[in-house]
Amino acid sequence: MTRGLTATHDFTDLFRDVMAGVCTPVTVVTALDGDRPHGTTVSAFASLSLHPPMVLVALDRGSDLLSVVRVRGRFGVNILGHGQHDLALRFARKGLDKFDGVDWSLSSGAPRITGAPGWVACTVADLVDGGDHVVVLGHVVEADRADSPPLTYHRRTFGTHSAEQE
């Protein structure tokens, strides 16, 4: 129910506001195009399956990264930690220079950002259309983690998770 909203634009704004209230992890999804790394900030990321290990990410239908992922069939998910909002902002913008000055290495065929506390490398299992995005399902071929609080995004602000006090 849209509570009497008359225009699609009004409903889109309401939906955007509702989703801003959902706390999400902040990741940089990466892929390699020849020798050049590509990456973009993504908050639509989740684990999907344990048997086999799978994750999903949603990429904008028009993104350069999606084109690379389609061709190469591999991608990495750099799960950012508290204090890495500068990386999130860097990779959220357009352009081919996002990796300038960023330390990274190649891991299981995907660019891995040095210092990101979470990492999964994937092969593409399937691509599913979802409105203005494509959901990329990935088989996890490598995973690694460091003990660090996550970077989260909630109400259009970066933060981190903390346990509730009893």
Coordinates of N, CA and C in Angstrom, one line a residue:
M1 N 0.9 -1.2 0.0 CA 0.0 0.0 0.0 C 0.9 1.2 0.0
T2 N 0.6 2.2 -0.8 CA 1.4 3.4 -0.9 C 0.8 4.6 -0.1
R3 N -0.2 4.4 0.6 CA -0.9 5.4 1.5 C -1.3 6.7 0.7
G4 N -1.9 6.5 -0.5 CA -2.5 7.6 -1.2 C -1.5 8.4 -2.0
L5 N -0.2 7.9 -2.2 CA 0.7 8.6 -3.0 C 0.3 8.5 -4.4
T6 N 0.3 9.7 -5.1 CA -0.3 9.7 -6.4 C 0.8 9.6 -7.5
A7 N 2.0 9.9 -7.3 CA 3.0 9.9 -8.3 C 4.1 8.8 -8.1
T8 N 4.6 8.3 -9.2 CA 5.6 7.3 -9.1 C 6.9 7.9 -8.4
H9 N 7.2 9.1 -8.7 CA 8.3 9.8 -8.1 C 8.2 9.8 -6.5
D10 N 7.0 10.1 -6.0 CA 6.8 10.1 -4.6 C 7.0 8.7 -4.0
F11 N 6.6 7.7 -4.7 CA 6.8 6.3 -4.2 C 8.3 6.0 -4.2
T12 N 9.0 6.4 -5.2 CA 10.4 6.1 -5.3 C 11.2 6.8 -4.2
D13 N 10.8 8.0 -3.9 CA 11.4 8.7 -2.7 C 11.1 8.0 -1.4
L14 N 9.9 7.6 -1.2 CA 9.5 6.9 0.0 C 10.3 5.6 0.1
F15 N 10.4 4.8 -1.0 CA 11.1 3.5 -1.0 C 12.6 3.8 -0.7
R16 N 13.2 4.8 -1.3 CA 14.6 5.2 -1.0 C 14.8 5.5 0.5
D17 N 13.9 6.2 1.1 CA 14.0 6.5 2.5 C 13.8 5.3 3.4
V18 N 12.9 4.4 3.0 CA 12.7 3.2 3.8 C 14.0 2.4 3.7
M19 N 14.6 2.2 2.5 CA 15.8 1.4 2.4 C 17.0 2.1 3.1
A20 N 17.0 3.4 3.2 CA 18.1 4.1 3.9 C 18.1 3.7 5.4
G21 N 17.0 3.2 5.9 CA 16.9 2.8 7.3 C 17.4 1.4 7.5
V22 N 17.9 0.7 6.4 CA 18.4 -0.6 6.6 C 19.9 -0.5 6.6
C23 N 20.5 -1.0 7.7 CA 21.9 -1.0 7.9 C 22.6 -2.1 6.9
T24 N 23.5 -1.7 6.1 CA 24.1 -2.6 5.1 C 25.6 -2.6 5.3
P25 N 26.3 -3.7 4.9 CA 27.7 -3.7 4.9 C 28.2 -2.9 3.7
V26 N 29.4 -2.4 3.7 CA 30.0 -1.6 2.6 C 31.1 -2.5 2.1
T27 N 31.1 -2.7 0.8 CA 32.1 -3.5 0.1 C 32.5 -2.8 -1.2
V28 N 33.7 -3.2 -1.7 CA 34.2 -2.8 -3.0 C 34.3 -4.0 -3.8
V29 N 33.4 -4.1 -4.8 CA 33.5 -5.3 -5.7 C 34.5 -5.0 -6.8
T30 N 35.3 -5.9 -7.1 CA 36.4 -5.7 -8.1 C 36.5 -6.8 -9.1
A31 N 37.1 -6.4 -10.3 CA 37.3 -7.4 -11.3 C 38.5 -6.9 -12.1
L32 N 39.2 -7.8 -12.8 CA 40.4 -7.4 -13.6 C 40.0 -7.5 -15.1
D33 N 40.4 -6.4 -15.8 CA 40.2 -6.4 -17.3 C 41.6 -6.3 -17.9
G34 N 42.1 -7.4 -18.2 CA 43.5 -7.5 -18.7 C 44.4 -7.2 -17.5
D35 N 45.2 -6.1 -17.5 CA 46.0 -5.7 -16.4 C 45.4 -4.6 -15.6
R36 N 44.2 -4.1 -16.0 CA 43.6 -3.0 -15.3 C 42.5 -3.4 -14.3
P37 N 42.7 -3.0 -13.0 CA 41.6 -3.3 -12.1 C 40.4 -2.4 -12.2
H38 N 39.2 -2.9 -12.0 CA 38.0 -2.1 -11.9 C 37.4 -2.4 -10.6
G39 N 36.6 -1.4 -10.0 CA 35.9 -1.6 -8.8 C 34.9 -0.6 -8.6
T40 N 33.9 -0.9 -7.8 CA 32.8 0.0 -7.4 C 32.3 -0.4 -6.0
T41 N 31.9 0.7 -5.3 CA 31.3 0.5 -4.0 C 29.9 -0.1 -4.1
V42 N 29.6 -1.1 -3.3 CA 28.4 -1.9 -3.3 C 27.9 -2.1 -1.9
S43 N 26.7 -1.8 -1.6 CA 26.1 -2.2 -0.3 C 25.1 -3.3 -0.5
A44 N 24.7 -3.7 -1.7 CA 23.8 -4.8 -1.9 C 24.7 -6.0 -2.1
F45 N 25.1 -6.6 -1.0 CA 25.9 -7.8 -0.9 C 25.4 -8.7 0.2
A46 N 25.4 -10.0 0.0 CA 25.0 -10.9 1.0 C 25.5 -12.3 0.8
S47 N 25.6 -13.1 1.9 CA 25.9 -14.5 1.7 C 24.6 -15.1 1.2
L48 N 24.8 -16.2 0.4 CA 23.6 -16.8 -0.3 C 23.5 -18.3 0.2
S49 N 24.7 -19.0 0.2 CA 24.6 -20.4 0.4 C 25.9 -20.9 1.1
L50 N 25.8 -21.9 2.0 CA 27.0 -22.5 2.5 C 27.4 -23.7 1.8
H51 N 26.5 -24.4 1.2 CA 26.8 -25.7 0.4 C 26.2 -25.6 -1.0
P52 N 26.9 -25.1 -2.0 CA 28.2 -24.7 -2.0 C 28.3 -23.2 -1.4
P53 N 29.5 -22.8 -1.1 CA 29.7 -21.4 -0.6 C 29.4 -20.4 -1.8
M54 N 28.4 -19.5 -1.5 CA 28.0 -18.6 -2.6 C 27.6 -17.2 -1.9
V55 N 27.8 -16.2 -2.7 CA 27.4 -14.8 -2.3 C 26.6 -14.2 -3.5
L56 N 26.0 -13.1 -3.2 CA 25.4 -12.3 -4.3 C 25.7 -10.8 -4.1
V57 N 25.9 -10.2 -5.2 CA 26.1 -8.7 -5.3 C 25.2 -8.2 -6.4
A58 N 24.7 -6.9 -6.2 CA 23.9 -6.3 -7.2 C 24.7 -5.2 -7.8
L59 N 24.8 -5.2 -9.1 CA 25.6 -4.2 -9.9 C 24.6 -3.4 -10.8
D60 N 24.9 -2.1 -10.9 CA 24.1 -1.3 -11.8 C 24.2 -1.8 -13.2
R61 N 23.1 -1.9 -13.9 CA 23.0 -2.5 -15.2 C 24.0 -1.8 -16.2
G62 N 24.2 -0.5 -16.0 CA 25.1 0.2 -16.9 C 26.5 0.4 -16.5
S63 N 26.9 -0.3 -15.4 CA 28.3 -0.1 -14.9 C 29.3 -0.8 -15.7
D64 N 30.5 -0.1 -15.8 CA 31.7 -0.7 -16.5 C 32.1 -2.0 -15.8
L65 N 32.0 -2.1 -14.5 CA 32.4 -3.3 -13.7 C 31.5 -4.5 -14.1
L66 N 30.2 -4.3 -14.3 CA 29.4 -5.4 -14.7 C 29.8 -5.9 -16.1
S67 N 30.2 -5.1 -17.0 CA 30.7 -5.5 -18.3 C 32.0 -6.4 -18.1
V68 N 32.9 -6.0 -17.3 CA 34.1 -6.8 -17.0 C 33.8 -8.1 -16.4
V69 N 32.9 -8.1 -15.4 CA 32.5 -9.3 -14.7 C 31.8 -10.3 -15.7
R70 N 31.0 -9.8 -16.6 CA 30.4 -10.7 -17.6 C 31.4 -11.3 -18.5
V71 N 32.4 -10.6 -18.9 CA 33.4 -11.1 -19.8 C 34.4 -12.1 -19.1
R72 N 34.9 -11.6 -17.9 CA 35.9 -12.4 -17.2 C 35.4 -13.5 -16.4
G73 N 34.2 -13.4 -15.9 CA 33.6 -14.5 -15.2 C 34.1 -14.7 -13.7
R74 N 34.8 -13.6 -13.2 CA 35.4 -13.6 -11.9 C 35.2 -12.2 -11.3
F75 N 35.1 -12.2 -9.9 CA 35.0 -11.0 -9.2 C 35.5 -11.2 -7.8
G76 N 35.8 -10.1 -7.1 CA 36.2 -10.1 -5.7 C 35.3 -9.2 -4.9
V77 N 35.1 -9.5 -3.7 CA 34.4 -8.6 -2.8 C 35.3 -8.3 -1.6
N78 N 35.7 -7.0 -1.6 CA 36.5 -6.5 -0.5 C 35.5 -5.9 0.6
I79 N 35.4 -6.5 1.7 CA 34.5 -6.1 2.7 C 35.2 -5.1 3.6
L80 N 34.8 -3.8 3.5 CA 35.5 -2.8 4.2 C 35.3 -2.8 5.7
G81 N 36.2 -2.2 6.4 CA 36.2 -2.1 7.9 C 36.0 -0.7 8.3
H82 N 35.7 -0.6 9.6 CA 35.5 0.7 10.2 C 36.8 1.6 9.9
G83 N 36.5 2.9 9.5 CA 37.6 3.8 9.2 C 38.0 3.8 7.8
Q84 N 37.4 2.9 6.9 CA 37.7 2.9 5.5 C 36.7 3.6 4.6
H85 N 35.9 4.5 5.2 CA 34.9 5.2 4.4 C 35.5 6.0 3.2
D86 N 36.8 6.4 3.4 CA 37.5 7.1 2.2 C 37.6 6.2 1.0
L87 N 37.8 4.9 1.2 CA 37.8 3.9 0.1 C 36.4 3.7 -0.5
A88 N 35.4 3.7 0.4 CA 34.0 3.6 -0.1 C 33.7 4.8 -1.0
L89 N 34.0 6.0 -0.6 CA 33.7 7.2 -1.4 C 34.5 7.2 -2.7
R90 N 35.8 6.8 -2.6 CA 36.6 6.7 -3.8 C 36.0 5.8 -4.9
F91 N 35.6 4.6 -4.4 CA 35.1 3.7 -5.4 C 33.6 3.9 -5.8
A92 N 33.0 4.8 -5.1 CA 31.6 5.1 -5.4 C 31.5 6.1 -6.6
R93 N 32.6 6.8 -6.9 CA 32.5 7.7 -8.0 C 32.8 7.1 -9.3
K94 N 32.5 7.8 -10.4 CA 32.8 7.3 -11.8 C 34.3 7.6 -12.1
G95 N 34.8 6.8 -13.1 CA 36.1 7.0 -13.5 C 37.0 5.8 -13.5
L96 N 38.0 5.8 -14.3 CA 38.9 4.7 -14.4 C 40.2 4.8 -13.5
D97 N 40.2 5.9 -12.7 CA 41.4 6.1 -11.9 C 41.2 5.8 -10.4
K98 N 40.2 5.0 -10.1 CA 39.8 4.7 -8.7 C 40.9 4.0 -8.0
F99 N 41.7 3.2 -8.7 CA 42.8 2.4 -8.0 C 44.1 3.2 -7.9
D100 N 44.1 4.4 -8.5 CA 45.4 5.3 -8.3 C 45.7 5.5 -6.9
G101 N 46.9 5.1 -6.4 CA 47.3 5.3 -5.0 C 46.7 4.3 -4.1
V102 N 46.0 3.3 -4.5 CA 45.4 2.3 -3.7 C 46.3 1.0 -3.8
D103 N 46.7 0.5 -2.6 CA 47.5 -0.8 -2.6 C 46.5 -1.9 -2.9
W104 N 46.9 -2.8 -3.8 CA 46.1 -4.0 -4.1 C 47.0 -5.1 -4.6
S105 N 46.5 -6.3 -4.6 CA 47.2 -7.4 -5.2 C 46.2 -8.3 -5.9
L106 N 46.7 -9.2 -6.7 CA 45.8 -10.1 -7.4 C 45.6 -11.4 -6.5
S107 N 44.4 -11.8 -6.3 CA 44.1 -12.9 -5.5 C 43.0 -13.7 -6.1
S108 N 43.3 -14.9 -6.5 CA 42.3 -15.8 -7.2 C 41.7 -15.1 -8.4
G109 N 42.5 -14.3 -9.1 CA 42.1 -13.7 -10.3 C 41.3 -12.4 -10.2
A110 N 41.2 -11.8 -9.0 CA 40.5 -10.6 -8.7 C 41.3 -9.6 -7.9
P111 N 41.2 -8.3 -8.1 CA 41.9 -7.3 -7.3 C 41.5 -7.3 -5.9
R112 N 42.4 -7.5 -5.0 CA 42.2 -7.5 -3.5 C 42.8 -6.3 -2.9
I113 N 42.0 -5.4 -2.3 CA 42.5 -4.2 -1.7 C 43.2 -4.5 -0.4
T114 N 44.4 -4.0 -0.3 CA 45.2 -4.2 0.9 C 44.5 -3.5 2.1
G115 N 44.4 -4.3 3.2 CA 43.8 -3.7 4.4 C 42.3 -3.9 4.6
A116 N 41.6 -4.3 3.5 CA 40.2 -4.6 3.7 C 40.1 -5.9 4.6
P117 N 39.4 -5.8 5.7 CA 39.4 -6.9 6.6 C 38.6 -8.2 6.2
G118 N 37.8 -8.1 5.1 CA 37.1 -9.2 4.6 C 37.3 -9.4 3.1
W119 N 37.4 -10.6 2.7 CA 37.7 -10.9 1.3 C 37.0 -12.2 0.8
V120 N 36.4 -12.1 -0.3 CA 35.9 -13.3 -1.0 C 36.2 -13.1 -2.5
A121 N 36.7 -14.2 -3.1 CA 36.9 -14.2 -4.5 C 35.9 -15.2 -5.1
C122 N 35.3 -14.9 -6.2 CA 34.3 -15.7 -6.8 C 34.4 -15.9 -8.3
T123 N 33.8 -17.0 -8.7 CA 33.5 -17.2 -10.1 C 32.0 -17.0 -10.3
V124 N 31.7 -16.5 -11.4 CA 30.3 -16.2 -11.7 C 29.5 -17.4 -11.9
A125 N 28.4 -17.6 -11.1 CA 27.5 -18.8 -11.2 C 26.3 -18.4 -12.1
D126 N 25.8 -17.2 -12.0 CA 24.7 -16.8 -12.8 C 24.5 -15.3 -12.7
L127 N 23.8 -14.7 -13.6 CA 23.5 -13.3 -13.7 C 21.9 -13.2 -13.8
V128 N 21.3 -12.5 -12.8 CA 19.9 -12.4 -12.8 C 19.4 -11.0 -12.9
D129 N 18.6 -10.7 -13.9 CA 18.1 -9.3 -14.0 C 17.2 -8.9 -12.8
G130 N 17.4 -7.7 -12.4 CA 16.6 -7.2 -11.3 C 16.4 -5.7 -11.4
G131 N 15.5 -5.3 -12.3 CA 15.2 -3.9 -12.5 C 16.4 -3.2 -13.1
D132 N 16.9 -2.1 -12.5 CA 18.0 -1.4 -13.0 C 19.3 -1.9 -12.6
H133 N 19.3 -3.1 -11.9 CA 20.5 -3.8 -11.5 C 20.5 -5.2 -12.1
V134 N 21.7 -5.8 -12.0 CA 21.8 -7.3 -12.3 C 22.4 -7.9 -11.0
V135 N 21.8 -8.9 -10.5 CA 22.3 -9.7 -9.4 C 23.3 -10.7 -9.9
V136 N 24.5 -10.6 -9.4 CA 25.5 -11.5 -9.7 C 25.7 -12.6 -8.6
L137 N 25.4 -13.8 -9.0 CA 25.6 -14.9 -8.0 C 27.0 -15.5 -8.2
G138 N 27.7 -15.6 -7.1 CA 29.1 -16.1 -7.2 C 29.4 -17.3 -6.4
H139 N 30.2 -18.2 -7.0 CA 30.7 -19.3 -6.2 C 32.0 -18.9 -5.6
V140 N 32.1 -19.0 -4.2 CA 33.2 -18.5 -3.5 C 34.4 -19.5 -3.7
V141 N 35.5 -19.0 -4.2 CA 36.7 -19.9 -4.4 C 37.8 -19.5 -3.4
E142 N 37.7 -18.4 -2.7 CA 38.7 -18.0 -1.7 C 38.0 -17.1 -0.7
A143 N 38.3 -17.2 0.6 CA 37.8 -16.3 1.6 C 38.9 -16.1 2.6
D144 N 38.9 -14.9 3.2 CA 39.9 -14.5 4.2 C 39.3 -13.4 5.0
R145 N 39.7 -13.3 6.3 CA 39.2 -12.2 7.2 C 40.2 -11.8 8.2
A146 N 40.1 -10.6 8.7 CA 40.9 -10.1 9.8 C 39.9 -9.6 10.8
D147 N 40.3 -9.6 12.1 CA 39.4 -9.2 13.1 C 39.3 -7.7 13.2
S148 N 38.3 -7.1 12.6 CA 38.1 -5.7 12.6 C 36.6 -5.4 12.5
P149 N 36.1 -4.3 13.2 CA 34.7 -3.9 13.1 C 34.4 -3.6 11.6
P150 N 33.2 -3.9 11.2 CA 32.8 -3.6 9.8 C 32.5 -2.2 9.5
L151 N 32.6 -1.7 8.3 CA 32.1 -0.5 7.9 C 30.6 -0.7 7.4
T152 N 29.7 0.1 8.0 CA 28.3 -0.1 7.6 C 27.8 1.3 7.1
Y153 N 26.6 1.2 6.4 CA 26.0 2.4 5.9 C 24.5 2.3 6.4
H154 N 24.1 3.4 7.0 CA 22.8 3.5 7.6 C 22.3 4.9 7.6
R155 N 21.1 5.2 7.1 CA 20.6 6.6 7.0 C 21.6 7.5 6.4
R156 N 22.2 7.0 5.3 CA 23.1 7.8 4.4 C 24.4 8.3 5.2
T157 N 24.8 7.5 6.2 CA 25.9 7.8 7.0 C 26.8 6.5 7.2
F158 N 28.1 6.6 7.2 CA 29.0 5.5 7.5 C 29.1 5.4 9.0
G159 N 29.2 4.1 9.4 CA 29.4 3.8 10.8 C 29.9 2.4 11.0
T160 N 29.6 1.8 12.1 CA 30.0 0.5 12.4 C 29.0 -0.2 13.3
H161 N 29.1 -1.5 13.5 CA 28.2 -2.2 14.3 C 28.8 -2.3 15.7
S162 N 27.9 -2.2 16.7 CA 28.3 -2.5 18.1 C 27.2 -3.3 18.7
A163 N 27.6 -4.2 19.6 CA 26.6 -5.1 20.3 C 25.7 -4.3 21.2
E164 N 24.5 -4.8 21.3 CA 23.5 -4.1 22.2 C 24.0 -4.4 23.7
Q165 N 23.8 -3.5 24.5 CA 24.1 -3.7 25.9 C 22.9 -4.4 26.6
E166 N 23.2 -5.4 27.4 CA 22.1 -6.1 28.0 C 21.6 -5.4 29.3

